[in-house]
């Protein structure tokens, strides 16, 4: 397909027109994308049923106080999967009260660390046992490929809880020498009732990032799920209680941001907030905390991550890694490498191969084996820009569900909207650079600072870029490596604090200094 100039980017909220070309059929529900639209066949029936669609408060599944429900949709079709209890302020009050009682009077913070560890390990074992069922539910509700859920995300979730279970008996304070006759020690204490709000793009992984460290430290939790993807959190939380988690320690409230989310953020009996989502919403979370009881807030927010391909790069490998960095999870990833900076010496070769790779991307029913890209879960932001060249994509696929063609733009300039704003979809923007100092300046010229990718064979270049880029994570010759031990978070408007690894424990602990006078000490 010849390149063409465009003035807007596709949005799931608007009807999309066919622009010609072909789309090769690979089997039931699978399309190797080229340039046209086509209706996908009847979607595969998910091998799982809906068991839990109510709020989980104080160890019991209950209806919302209002009796209201909301639909969660299958993004393959737009049809309703289930009607889920819609939490509101009264339900948040009930959940916080249960969490407060469990923290102040219940066994969880008073248990030995070893006992908490055993419950968390039993939970991880149960999730592993139910891997396929949980993966199917996650795929049905979110549209991400089943193979991604079953082989990557659920095992990652299990690893996270085993990792944090291992931390339970390694959280401790210090003995500190003072300047006088005093015994000085610090205590690392659980912070109390933690409010957590997770996004729709990685429902279970974000559950793990937040619930894991909070419970390992001895806190209790009220978790608000995203209204688009509430189902998997309810299922795994049921398994957590089967593992022996005491009632009230973990409460799950599906609902909407302005109602349930707002009530959680402003609640005077919540001691800590953790939020993952957009920068715009993160500002509201921070504001509500400040206007209530000034509870500390951890924020993991938006990004517009640069992926820098240097002149010495193996172009074929760089194309594949840049493709993964952007298109993984349908491009619905806060740290997606959505600004692909390519050195001018390899730009033309890279662009042609990047376009060819996008054309080969397999889009279709996420339950089908071999699928690389399922449907989008949420609207792609419209990117009004001028002058960029649409190399391929830009259209909806079919008439049912929310499938979008993998899209590549070239001739992108730094001041274009698609180079500045999060699109949160399968849209790769390719920019040209000449000098290292120039690409450092341009990469850093963003309100975001979440992550970056560097592709080079030169160690000096890698070291220069890793220190110069103002981001929380730099991946060198790799991307989206999310080991449980590696901290993740952003600079600037990409957030506050770090998740995962030892660093995340600090989010959920208070430090108390205890100073005791010594009488006639033998030594100091």
Coordinates of C-alpha atoms in Angstrom, one line a residue:
X1 CA 0.0 0.0 0.0
X2 CA 1.4 3.4 -0.9
X3 CA 2.0 5.8 1.9
X4 CA -0.5 8.6 2.4
X5 CA -1.0 11.8 4.3
X6 CA -3.6 11.8 7.0
X7 CA -5.2 14.3 9.4
X8 CA -6.5 12.0 12.1
X9 CA -5.9 8.7 13.7
X10 CA -8.6 6.0 14.1
X11 CA -10.8 5.9 17.1
X12 CA -13.0 3.1 18.3
X13 CA -15.7 5.7 19.0
X14 CA -16.1 6.6 15.3
X15 CA -17.1 4.6 12.3
X16 CA -14.1 3.6 10.1
X17 CA -14.1 3.4 6.4
X18 CA -12.4 0.8 4.2
X19 CA -9.5 2.2 2.2
X20 CA -8.9 -0.8 -0.1
X21 CA -6.3 -3.5 -0.2
X22 CA -6.5 -7.1 1.0
X23 CA -6.6 -9.0 4.2
X24 CA -5.4 -12.7 4.1
X25 CA -7.5 -15.2 6.0
X26 CA -5.5 -17.6 8.1
X27 CA -8.2 -19.7 9.8
X28 CA -11.2 -19.3 12.0
X29 CA -11.0 -15.9 13.7
X30 CA -7.5 -15.1 12.5
X31 CA -6.4 -12.4 10.0
X32 CA -2.9 -11.6 8.8
X33 CA -3.5 -7.9 8.5
X34 CA -2.7 -6.1 5.2
X35 CA -4.8 -3.0 4.4
X36 CA -8.6 -3.7 4.3
X37 CA -11.4 -4.3 6.7
X38 CA -13.2 -7.6 7.1
X39 CA -15.7 -9.1 9.4
X40 CA -14.2 -11.7 11.8
X41 CA -16.0 -15.0 12.1
X42 CA -18.1 -16.0 15.0
X43 CA -16.0 -15.6 18.2
X44 CA -14.8 -18.7 20.0
X45 CA -16.8 -19.6 23.1
X46 CA -14.7 -19.0 26.2
X47 CA -13.9 -22.1 28.2
X48 CA -14.9 -20.5 31.5
X49 CA -18.1 -19.4 33.3
X50 CA -18.7 -16.3 35.4
X51 CA -18.8 -17.3 39.1
X52 CA -18.3 -14.1 40.9
X53 CA -19.9 -10.8 40.0
X54 CA -20.5 -9.2 43.4
X55 CA -18.5 -7.0 45.7
X56 CA -16.1 -8.8 48.1
X57 CA -16.4 -7.2 51.5
X58 CA -15.3 -8.8 54.8
X59 CA -14.8 -12.2 53.2
X60 CA -18.3 -12.3 51.6
X61 CA -19.6 -11.7 48.2
X62 CA -22.4 -9.1 48.5
X63 CA -24.6 -6.9 46.4
X64 CA -24.0 -3.2 46.2
X65 CA -25.8 -1.2 48.8
X66 CA -27.8 0.5 46.0
X67 CA -28.6 -2.8 44.2
X68 CA -27.0 -1.3 41.0
X69 CA -25.0 -3.3 38.6
X70 CA -23.0 -2.4 35.5
X71 CA -22.2 -4.4 32.4
X72 CA -18.7 -5.7 31.6
X73 CA -18.3 -6.2 27.8
X74 CA -16.6 -8.7 25.6
X75 CA -14.3 -6.5 23.5
X76 CA -14.4 -9.1 20.7
X77 CA -18.1 -8.4 20.1
X78 CA -19.2 -5.5 22.4
X79 CA -21.7 -7.9 24.0
X80 CA -22.3 -8.1 27.7
X81 CA -20.3 -10.8 29.6
X82 CA -21.9 -10.2 33.0
X83 CA -23.6 -7.6 35.1
X84 CA -21.3 -6.7 38.0
X85 CA -22.3 -5.1 41.3
X86 CA -21.6 -1.4 41.1
X87 CA -19.8 -0.2 44.2
X88 CA -20.4 3.4 45.4
X89 CA -19.6 5.5 48.4
X90 CA -21.6 3.4 50.8
X91 CA -19.9 0.3 49.7
X92 CA -16.5 1.9 50.1
X93 CA -17.5 2.8 53.6
X94 CA -18.4 -0.8 54.3
X95 CA -15.2 -2.1 52.8
X96 CA -13.0 0.4 54.7
X97 CA -14.8 -0.4 57.9
X98 CA -14.1 -4.1 57.3
X99 CA -10.4 -3.4 56.5
X100 CA -10.1 -1.2 59.6
X101 CA -11.5 -3.8 61.9
X102 CA -9.3 -6.5 60.3
X103 CA -6.2 -4.3 60.9
X104 CA -7.0 -3.0 64.4
X105 CA -8.6 -6.2 65.8
X106 CA -7.9 -9.0 63.4
X107 CA -5.1 -11.5 63.2
X108 CA -3.4 -10.4 60.0
X109 CA -0.9 -7.7 61.3
X110 CA -0.5 -9.7 64.5
X111 CA 0.4 -12.9 62.8
X112 CA 4.0 -14.0 62.7
X113 CA 5.5 -13.1 59.3
X114 CA 6.0 -16.8 58.7
X115 CA 2.2 -17.4 59.0
X116 CA 1.5 -14.6 56.6
X117 CA 4.1 -16.0 54.2
X118 CA 2.4 -19.5 54.3
X119 CA -1.0 -18.0 53.3
X120 CA 0.5 -16.0 50.4
X121 CA 2.4 -19.1 49.2
X122 CA -0.8 -21.2 49.4
X123 CA -2.5 -18.5 47.4
X124 CA 0.2 -18.6 44.7
X125 CA -0.1 -22.4 44.5
X126 CA -3.9 -22.1 44.0
X127 CA -3.5 -19.5 41.2
X128 CA -1.0 -21.7 39.5
X129 CA -3.4 -24.7 39.8
X130 CA -6.2 -22.6 38.2
X131 CA -3.9 -21.0 35.6
X132 CA -6.0 -21.8 32.6
X133 CA -9.3 -20.8 34.1
X134 CA -8.0 -17.5 35.2
X135 CA -6.3 -16.8 31.9
X136 CA -9.5 -17.6 30.0
X137 CA -11.5 -15.2 32.2
X138 CA -8.8 -12.4 31.7
X139 CA -8.8 -12.9 28.0
X140 CA -12.6 -12.8 27.8
X141 CA -12.9 -9.6 29.8
X142 CA -9.8 -7.7 28.5
X143 CA -9.3 -9.0 24.9
X144 CA -5.6 -9.8 25.4
X145 CA -4.4 -13.0 23.7
X146 CA -5.0 -16.1 25.8
X147 CA -1.5 -17.4 25.2
X148 CA -0.2 -14.1 26.7
X149 CA -2.3 -14.5 29.8
X150 CA -1.7 -18.2 30.3
X151 CA 2.0 -18.3 29.5
X152 CA 3.2 -14.8 30.7
X153 CA 0.8 -12.9 32.9
X154 CA -0.5 -15.5 35.2
X155 CA 2.9 -17.0 35.8
X156 CA 4.2 -13.5 36.4
X157 CA 1.4 -13.0 38.9
X158 CA 2.3 -16.2 40.8
X159 CA 6.0 -15.2 40.8
X160 CA 5.1 -11.8 42.3
X161 CA 3.2 -13.3 45.2
X162 CA 5.9 -15.9 45.9
X163 CA 8.4 -13.0 45.8
X164 CA 6.5 -10.9 48.3
X165 CA 5.8 -14.0 50.5
X166 CA 9.5 -14.3 50.8
X167 CA 9.8 -10.7 52.0
X168 CA 7.3 -11.1 54.9
X169 CA 10.0 -12.3 57.4
X170 CA 12.7 -10.0 56.1
X171 CA 11.0 -6.7 56.9
X172 CA 12.7 -5.2 60.0
X173 CA 14.1 -2.0 61.5
X174 CA 17.6 -1.2 62.6
X175 CA 19.6 -0.5 65.7
X176 CA 21.3 2.9 65.4
X177 CA 24.2 4.3 67.4
X178 CA 23.2 7.6 69.1
X179 CA 25.4 10.4 70.3
X180 CA 24.6 9.8 74.0
X181 CA 23.6 7.1 76.5
X182 CA 20.6 5.9 74.5
X183 CA 19.5 2.7 72.8
X184 CA 18.1 3.7 69.4
X185 CA 16.1 1.5 67.2
X186 CA 13.7 1.8 64.3
X187 CA 10.5 -0.1 63.7
X188 CA 9.1 -0.7 60.3
X189 CA 5.4 -0.9 60.9
X190 CA 2.4 -1.6 58.5
X191 CA 0.8 1.7 57.5
X192 CA -2.8 0.5 58.1
X193 CA -5.7 0.5 55.7
X194 CA -4.6 0.8 52.1
X195 CA -6.8 2.0 49.2
X196 CA -5.7 0.8 45.8
X197 CA -7.1 1.5 42.3
X198 CA -5.9 -0.6 39.3
X199 CA -6.3 -0.1 35.6
X200 CA -7.9 -2.2 32.9
X201 CA -4.9 -2.9 30.7
X202 CA -3.2 -5.4 33.1
X203 CA -5.8 -6.2 35.6
X204 CA -4.1 -9.2 37.4
X205 CA -0.5 -8.0 37.0
X206 CA -1.5 -4.6 38.6
X207 CA -3.4 -6.5 41.3
X208 CA -0.1 -8.3 42.1
X209 CA 2.0 -5.2 42.0
X210 CA -0.2 -3.6 44.6
X211 CA -1.8 -6.2 46.8
X212 CA 1.4 -8.3 47.1
X213 CA 3.6 -5.8 48.9
X214 CA 0.8 -4.3 50.9
X215 CA -0.2 -7.6 52.4
X216 CA 3.4 -8.7 52.9
X217 CA 3.9 -5.7 55.1
X218 CA 0.9 -6.6 57.3
X219 CA -1.6 -4.0 55.9
X220 CA -5.3 -4.5 55.0
X221 CA -6.6 -3.5 51.5
X222 CA -9.6 -2.0 49.8
X223 CA -9.1 -2.5 46.0
X224 CA -11.2 -0.8 43.4
X225 CA -11.0 -2.6 40.0
X226 CA -11.4 -1.0 36.7
X227 CA -15.0 -1.0 35.5
X228 CA -13.9 -2.4 32.2
X229 CA -12.2 -5.5 33.6
X230 CA -13.5 -6.4 37.1
X231 CA -13.8 -10.2 36.8
X232 CA -10.4 -11.7 37.3
X233 CA -9.7 -9.8 40.6
X234 CA -12.9 -11.3 42.1
X235 CA -12.0 -14.8 41.1
X236 CA -8.4 -14.7 42.4
X237 CA -9.5 -13.0 45.6
X238 CA -11.9 -15.9 46.2
X239 CA -8.8 -18.2 45.9
X240 CA -7.0 -16.0 48.4
X241 CA -9.6 -16.6 51.0
X242 CA -9.5 -20.3 50.2
X243 CA -5.8 -20.1 51.0
X244 CA -6.6 -18.9 54.5
X245 CA -6.7 -15.1 54.2
X246 CA -8.7 -13.7 57.2
X247 CA -11.9 -11.9 56.5
X248 CA -11.7 -8.2 55.9
X249 CA -8.0 -8.2 55.0
X250 CA -8.7 -7.9 51.2
X251 CA -11.9 -6.2 50.0
X252 CA -12.7 -5.8 46.3
X253 CA -15.1 -3.1 45.1
X254 CA -15.8 -2.9 41.4
X255 CA -17.1 0.5 40.4
X256 CA -16.5 3.7 38.6
X257 CA -13.8 6.3 39.2
X258 CA -15.8 9.4 40.1
X259 CA -18.0 7.4 42.6
X260 CA -16.2 4.4 44.1
X261 CA -12.8 5.7 43.3
X262 CA -13.4 9.2 44.5
X263 CA -14.9 7.9 47.8
X264 CA -11.9 5.7 48.4
X265 CA -9.5 8.6 47.7
X266 CA -11.2 11.0 50.0
X267 CA -12.0 8.6 52.8
X268 CA -10.7 9.8 56.2
X269 CA -10.0 6.3 57.5
X270 CA -7.8 5.2 54.6
X271 CA -4.1 5.5 55.5
X272 CA -2.5 5.1 52.1
X273 CA -3.4 5.3 48.4
X274 CA -1.9 3.6 45.4
X275 CA -3.1 4.3 41.9
X276 CA -2.2 3.2 38.4
X277 CA -3.8 5.0 35.5
X278 CA -3.7 8.2 33.5
X279 CA -1.8 11.3 34.6
X280 CA -5.0 13.3 34.5
X281 CA -6.7 11.0 36.9
X282 CA -3.5 10.8 39.0
X283 CA -3.7 14.5 39.7
X284 CA -7.3 14.0 40.9
X285 CA -6.2 11.2 43.3
X286 CA -3.4 13.4 44.7
X287 CA -5.8 16.3 45.1
X288 CA -8.4 14.2 46.9
X289 CA -5.8 12.9 49.3
X290 CA -4.6 16.4 50.0
X291 CA -8.1 17.6 50.7
X292 CA -8.9 14.7 53.0
X293 CA -6.4 13.4 55.5
X294 CA -3.2 13.9 53.6
X295 CA -2.7 10.2 53.1
X296 CA 0.5 9.3 51.2
X297 CA 0.0 8.4 47.6
X298 CA 1.9 6.2 45.2
X299 CA 1.2 7.0 41.5
X300 CA 2.2 5.0 38.4
X301 CA 0.9 7.1 35.5
X302 CA 1.3 7.7 31.8
X303 CA 4.2 7.6 29.5
X304 CA 5.5 8.4 26.0
X305 CA 8.5 6.2 26.0
X306 CA 11.4 6.7 23.5
X307 CA 12.8 3.7 21.8
X308 CA 16.2 4.7 20.3
X309 CA 17.7 2.7 17.4
X310 CA 21.3 3.7 17.0
X311 CA 23.3 3.7 13.8
X312 CA 25.2 0.5 14.7
X313 CA 22.1 -1.5 15.3
X314 CA 21.3 -4.8 13.7
X315 CA 18.3 -3.5 11.8
X316 CA 16.3 -6.7 11.6
X317 CA 16.6 -7.3 15.4
X318 CA 15.9 -3.6 16.1
X319 CA 12.7 -3.8 14.0
X320 CA 11.5 -6.8 15.9
X321 CA 12.2 -5.4 19.3
X322 CA 10.7 -2.0 18.4
X323 CA 7.6 -3.8 17.1
X324 CA 7.3 -5.7 20.4
X325 CA 8.0 -2.5 22.5
X326 CA 5.0 -0.8 20.9
X327 CA 2.5 -3.4 19.9
X328 CA 2.6 -5.7 22.9
X329 CA -0.8 -5.9 24.6
X330 CA -2.4 -4.2 21.7
X331 CA -0.3 -1.1 22.4
X332 CA -2.2 -0.7 25.7
X333 CA 0.9 -0.3 27.8
X334 CA 1.9 2.8 29.8
X335 CA 5.6 2.3 29.0
X336 CA 5.1 1.3 25.3
X337 CA 7.9 2.4 23.1
X338 CA 5.6 4.8 21.3
X339 CA 8.3 7.2 20.0
X340 CA 10.7 5.2 17.8
X341 CA 13.7 7.3 17.2
X342 CA 15.9 5.9 14.4
X343 CA 19.3 7.1 13.3
X344 CA 19.2 8.7 9.8
X345 CA 21.8 6.1 8.5
X346 CA 19.4 3.2 9.0
X347 CA 16.1 5.1 9.0
X348 CA 14.9 4.1 5.5
X349 CA 15.8 0.4 5.9
X350 CA 14.2 0.4 9.4
X351 CA 11.0 2.0 8.1
X352 CA 10.4 -0.4 5.3
X353 CA 11.0 -3.4 7.6
X354 CA 8.9 -1.9 10.4
X355 CA 6.0 -1.5 7.9
X356 CA 6.4 -5.0 6.6
X357 CA 6.4 -6.4 10.2
X358 CA 3.2 -4.5 11.0
X359 CA 1.6 -5.9 7.9
X360 CA 2.5 -9.4 9.1
X361 CA 1.0 -9.0 12.6
X362 CA -1.7 -11.5 13.2
X363 CA -4.9 -9.9 14.5
X364 CA -8.0 -11.9 15.6
X365 CA -9.9 -13.7 18.3
X366 CA -7.6 -13.8 21.3
X367 CA -8.6 -17.3 22.2
X368 CA -7.2 -18.6 18.9
X369 CA -3.6 -20.0 19.0
X370 CA -1.0 -17.9 17.3
X371 CA -2.9 -14.6 17.7
X372 CA -0.6 -11.6 18.3
X373 CA -3.2 -8.9 18.7
X374 CA -6.8 -9.1 20.0
X375 CA -9.3 -6.3 20.2
X376 CA -8.8 -3.0 22.0
X377 CA -10.5 -2.7 25.4
X378 CA -10.9 1.1 25.2
X379 CA -11.0 3.9 22.7
X380 CA -7.9 5.0 21.0
X381 CA -7.4 8.7 21.4
X382 CA -7.8 10.6 18.2
X383 CA -4.5 12.1 17.1
X384 CA -5.1 15.2 15.1
X385 CA -1.8 16.0 13.4
X386 CA -0.5 17.2 10.1
X387 CA 2.4 16.2 7.9
X388 CA 3.0 12.7 9.2
X389 CA 2.8 9.9 6.7
X390 CA 0.6 6.9 7.3
X391 CA 2.7 4.0 6.1
X392 CA 0.1 1.3 6.9
X393 CA -3.0 0.7 9.1
X394 CA -5.2 3.4 10.5
X395 CA -8.5 1.5 10.1
X396 CA -10.9 -0.7 12.1
X397 CA -10.9 -4.4 11.2
X398 CA -14.4 -5.8 10.7
X399 CA -17.7 -4.5 12.0
X400 CA -18.0 -6.5 15.2
X401 CA -15.9 -5.8 18.3
X402 CA -13.0 -3.4 18.6
X403 CA -10.2 -4.7 16.4
X404 CA -7.8 -2.1 15.0
X405 CA -5.2 -2.4 12.3
X406 CA -1.5 -2.2 13.4
X407 CA -0.5 1.3 12.3
X408 CA 2.8 2.9 11.4
X409 CA 3.5 6.6 10.9
X410 CA 6.7 8.0 9.4
X411 CA 7.9 11.6 9.0
X412 CA 6.8 12.3 12.5
X413 CA 7.9 15.6 14.1
X414 CA 8.3 16.2 17.8
X415 CA 5.5 18.8 18.0
X416 CA 2.9 16.6 16.5
X417 CA 0.1 15.3 18.8
X418 CA 0.9 11.6 18.0
X419 CA 4.5 12.3 19.2
X420 CA 3.4 13.9 22.5
X421 CA 0.2 12.3 23.8
X422 CA -0.5 8.7 24.9
X423 CA -2.4 7.0 22.1
X424 CA -2.7 3.7 24.1
X425 CA -3.2 1.6 21.0
X426 CA -1.3 -0.2 18.2
X427 CA 0.2 2.9 16.6
X428 CA 4.0 3.2 16.0
X429 CA 5.4 6.6 15.3
X430 CA 8.9 6.7 13.7
X431 CA 11.1 9.7 14.0
X432 CA 14.6 10.4 12.5
X433 CA 17.7 11.6 14.4
X434 CA 21.3 12.5 13.5
X435 CA 23.3 13.1 16.7
X436 CA 23.3 11.4 20.1
X437 CA 23.0 14.8 21.9
X438 CA 20.1 15.7 19.7
X439 CA 18.1 12.5 20.4
X440 CA 18.8 12.8 24.2
X441 CA 17.3 16.3 24.1
X442 CA 14.3 15.3 22.1
X443 CA 13.7 12.1 24.1
X444 CA 13.7 14.1 27.3
X445 CA 11.5 16.8 25.9
X446 CA 8.3 15.3 27.3
X447 CA 6.1 15.7 30.3
X448 CA 6.5 12.0 30.9
X449 CA 9.5 10.0 32.1
X450 CA 8.3 6.4 32.6
X451 CA 10.7 4.3 30.5
X452 CA 13.0 4.1 27.5
X453 CA 14.5 1.6 25.2
X454 CA 18.0 1.7 23.7
X455 CA 19.2 -0.5 20.8
X456 CA 22.9 -0.4 20.2
X457 CA 26.0 -2.6 20.1
X458 CA 28.2 0.1 21.6
X459 CA 28.7 0.0 25.3
X460 CA 29.7 3.6 25.6
X461 CA 26.6 4.7 23.7
X462 CA 24.5 2.5 26.0
X463 CA 26.1 4.0 29.1
X464 CA 25.7 7.5 27.9
X465 CA 22.0 7.1 27.1
X466 CA 21.1 5.2 30.2
X467 CA 22.4 8.0 32.4
X468 CA 21.1 10.9 30.3
X469 CA 17.5 9.7 29.8
X470 CA 15.2 11.1 32.4
X471 CA 13.1 8.0 32.9
X472 CA 12.5 5.4 35.6
X473 CA 13.6 2.4 33.6
X474 CA 16.0 2.1 30.7
X475 CA 16.0 -1.2 28.8
X476 CA 19.1 -1.8 26.7
X477 CA 18.7 -4.3 23.8
X478 CA 15.5 -5.6 25.5
X479 CA 12.1 -4.2 26.4
X480 CA 9.3 -4.8 28.9
X481 CA 11.4 -6.9 31.2
X482 CA 9.2 -7.0 34.3
X483 CA 10.8 -9.3 36.8
X484 CA 9.3 -9.2 40.3
X485 CA 12.6 -7.9 41.7
X486 CA 13.0 -4.9 39.3
X487 CA 11.5 -1.6 40.6
X488 CA 9.2 0.3 38.2
X489 CA 8.0 3.9 38.2
X490 CA 8.5 7.2 36.5
X491 CA 10.1 10.6 36.6
X492 CA 8.2 13.8 36.1
X493 CA 4.4 13.4 35.3
X494 CA 4.8 9.6 35.0
X495 CA 4.3 9.2 38.7
X496 CA 5.5 9.1 42.3
X497 CA 7.2 6.2 43.9
X498 CA 8.2 2.7 42.7
X499 CA 6.4 -0.6 42.4
X500 CA 7.9 -4.1 42.5
X501 CA 11.1 -5.2 44.1
X502 CA 12.3 -4.2 47.6
X503 CA 11.6 -0.5 46.8
X504 CA 7.8 -1.1 46.8
X505 CA 7.8 -2.2 50.4
X506 CA 8.6 1.4 51.5
X507 CA 5.2 2.4 50.1
X508 CA 3.4 0.4 52.7
X509 CA 5.5 0.9 55.9
X510 CA 5.8 3.6 58.5
X511 CA 9.2 4.1 60.2
X512 CA 9.1 4.7 63.9
X513 CA 12.2 5.7 66.0
X514 CA 12.3 4.3 69.5
X515 CA 14.8 5.9 71.9
X516 CA 15.4 4.5 75.3
X517 CA 17.7 6.1 78.0
X518 CA 20.5 3.8 79.2
X519 CA 21.7 3.9 82.8
X520 CA 25.4 3.2 83.2
X521 CA 25.8 1.5 79.9
X522 CA 28.9 -0.8 79.6
X523 CA 29.4 0.5 76.0
X524 CA 27.8 2.8 73.5

